[in-house]
Short mmCIF file of C-alpha atoms in Angstrom, two decimals:
data_model
loop_
_atom_site.label_atom_id
_atom_site.label_comp_id
_atom_site.label_asym_id
_atom_site.label_seq_id
_atom_site.Cartn_x
_atom_site.Cartn_y
_atom_site.Cartn_z
CA MET A 1 40.87 47.39 112.06
CA LYS A 2 42.94 45.91 115.02
CA THR A 3 45.97 44.86 115.16
CA ASN A 4 46.96 41.60 116.81
CA ILE A 5 50.23 43.40 119.40
CA ASN A 6 51.42 39.95 119.67
CA ASN A 7 52.18 39.35 115.95
CA LEU A 8 53.74 43.21 115.79
CA GLY A 9 57.54 42.75 116.50
CA SER A 10 57.16 39.33 114.17
CA LEU A 11 55.49 41.71 110.83
CA ILE A 12 58.64 43.59 111.47
CA LYS A 13 61.26 40.64 111.92
CA ILE A 14 59.67 39.34 109.02
CA ALA A 15 59.62 42.43 107.22
CA ASN A 16 63.19 43.36 108.10
CA THR A 17 64.17 39.78 106.78
CA LEU A 18 62.21 40.40 103.21
CA ILE A 19 63.84 43.72 102.77
CA GLU A 20 67.18 41.96 103.80
CA LYS A 21 66.72 38.97 101.38
CA GLU A 22 66.21 41.37 98.34
CA LEU A 23 69.13 43.57 98.91
CA ASN A 24 71.19 40.16 99.18
CA LEU A 25 69.91 39.32 96.04
CA ARG A 26 70.32 42.37 94.31
CA MET A 27 74.16 42.96 95.73
CA ASN A 28 75.40 39.53 95.27
CA LYS A 29 73.71 39.49 91.07
CA LEU A 30 75.42 43.01 90.24
CA PHE A 31 78.69 42.48 92.28
CA ALA A 32 78.96 38.14 91.93
CA GLU A 33 82.96 38.57 91.96
CA TYR A 34 83.08 40.04 95.07
CA ASN A 35 80.11 37.72 96.75
CA LEU A 36 78.75 41.14 98.91
CA THR A 37 76.00 41.33 100.69
CA GLY A 38 73.89 44.20 101.90
CA PRO A 39 75.59 45.17 105.15
CA GLN A 40 78.90 45.11 103.39
CA VAL A 41 77.58 46.96 100.86
CA THR A 42 75.83 49.13 103.50
CA LEU A 43 79.27 50.01 105.20
CA LEU A 44 81.31 50.59 102.22
CA ILE A 45 78.73 53.53 101.52
CA TYR A 46 78.72 55.17 104.95
CA LEU A 47 82.87 54.60 104.26
CA TYR A 48 82.93 56.70 101.40
CA GLU A 49 80.06 58.80 102.82
CA ALA A 50 82.65 59.72 105.14
CA GLN A 51 85.75 60.30 103.36
CA LYS A 52 86.77 63.42 105.35
CA ARG A 53 87.11 62.16 108.53
CA PRO A 54 88.05 59.06 110.54
CA VAL A 55 85.56 56.65 110.88
CA SER A 56 85.72 54.41 114.32
CA GLN A 57 84.62 50.85 114.23
CA LYS A 58 82.68 51.67 117.42
CA GLU A 59 81.29 54.71 114.98
CA VAL A 60 79.58 51.78 112.67
CA GLU A 61 78.86 49.33 115.74
CA THR A 62 76.44 52.64 116.79
CA VAL A 63 75.34 53.64 114.05
CA PHE A 64 74.05 50.61 112.93
CA PHE A 65 73.23 49.22 115.94
CA LEU A 66 75.46 46.26 115.26
CA SER A 67 77.28 44.13 117.72
CA HIS A 68 81.10 43.75 118.11
CA PRO A 69 81.21 40.81 116.65
CA THR A 70 79.07 41.38 113.95
CA THR A 71 80.73 44.30 112.98
CA ARG A 72 83.75 42.56 113.06
CA SER A 73 83.12 39.57 110.98
CA ILE A 74 82.12 42.35 108.53
CA VAL A 75 85.03 44.55 108.71
CA LYS A 76 87.19 41.29 108.19
CA ARG A 77 85.26 40.05 105.25
CA LEU A 78 85.67 43.00 103.77
CA THR A 79 89.08 43.50 104.48
CA SER A 80 89.95 40.47 103.31
CA LYS A 81 88.53 41.29 99.69
CA LYS A 82 90.57 44.43 99.98
CA LEU A 83 87.58 46.87 100.17
CA ILE A 84 88.96 48.39 103.30
CA ILE A 85 91.63 49.00 105.47
CA SER A 86 91.65 48.82 109.31
CA ASN A 87 94.63 50.29 111.37
CA PRO A 88 94.50 51.04 115.20
CA SER A 89 93.74 54.97 116.03
CA ASP A 90 96.37 56.52 117.03
CA LYS A 91 94.45 58.44 120.11
CA ASP A 92 93.52 55.05 121.36
CA ARG A 93 95.37 52.31 120.05
CA ARG A 94 91.88 50.09 121.38
CA GLN A 95 89.81 52.09 118.41
CA MET A 96 90.30 50.65 114.86
CA ILE A 97 89.48 53.37 112.33
CA LEU A 98 88.45 52.01 109.33
CA GLN A 99 88.76 53.58 105.79
CA LEU A 100 88.18 52.57 102.20
CA SER A 101 91.33 50.86 99.86
CA LYS A 102 91.89 52.16 96.60
CA GLU A 103 89.89 49.14 95.45
CA GLY A 104 87.50 49.76 97.24
CA ASN A 105 87.73 53.39 96.75
CA LYS A 106 87.42 52.58 93.06
CA PHE A 107 84.46 50.08 93.57
CA ILE A 108 82.36 52.29 94.98
CA SER A 109 83.22 55.43 92.86
CA THR A 110 82.02 52.97 89.88
CA ASN A 111 79.00 51.37 90.98
CA ILE A 112 77.73 53.92 93.39
CA THR A 113 74.81 55.05 91.33
CA THR A 114 73.71 51.46 90.30
CA ILE A 115 73.43 51.24 94.41
CA TYR A 116 71.61 54.15 94.98
CA GLN A 117 69.38 53.17 92.03
CA ASN A 118 68.37 49.05 93.52
CA MET A 119 68.46 50.97 97.25
CA ASP A 120 65.68 53.56 95.73
CA GLN A 121 64.14 50.45 94.02
CA ILE A 122 63.81 48.54 96.78
CA ASN A 123 62.55 51.57 98.60
CA GLN A 124 59.93 51.77 96.20
CA LYS A 125 58.71 47.94 96.65
CA ILE A 126 58.35 48.58 100.72
CA THR A 127 55.78 51.99 100.07
CA HIS A 128 54.33 50.26 97.08
CA ASN A 129 50.45 51.27 97.60
CA LEU A 130 51.66 53.97 100.14
CA THR A 131 50.19 57.74 100.23
CA GLU A 132 52.50 59.88 100.57
CA SER A 133 51.01 60.57 104.10
CA ASN A 134 50.95 56.51 104.30
CA GLN A 135 54.73 56.86 103.87
CA GLY A 136 55.89 59.53 106.66
CA GLN A 137 53.72 57.91 108.95
CA LEU A 138 55.64 54.79 108.54
CA ILE A 139 59.09 56.27 108.44
CA ALA A 140 57.69 58.74 111.76
CA ASN A 141 56.82 54.88 113.87
CA LEU A 142 59.84 53.21 113.13
CA GLN A 143 61.82 55.79 114.13
CA GLN A 144 59.53 55.91 117.21
CA ILE A 145 60.11 51.95 117.65
CA ILE A 146 64.00 53.16 117.17
CA ASN A 147 63.82 55.70 120.13
CA ASN A 148 61.90 53.18 122.02
CA PHE A 149 64.81 50.74 122.53
CA GLN A 150 67.46 53.88 123.38
CA ASP A 151 65.67 55.41 126.20
#
């Protein structure tokens, strides 16, 4: 089956939008009191998993391929919800170091299993009707697309 290459970017964008909507819907339903989005929960999990070391805002931008304003907006929202703390680095005052607040740590610790279950369900939905081989190829293809834009 021949694919119209002009539609490729559109298809990737549509898939991303649908996945993000599903993640946002699930996170908002689970944690309505915090009104959290998928990217906010993703950052909280990243900070939770990296608790033993400092995480800079710049690192978050790099790891998640986010612009500075987007990252700053997510950080501001999570700070206002008292889920993270943002402080200047001792080594470079221009760099902000992010960490979970006590409330953020308690929130993630309490809900990490539920969050992972929901993310797994979304991954199952993404790969529904794909063979294991096709799933592996999809991952390889997506990684190659990412690599193509890092050159």
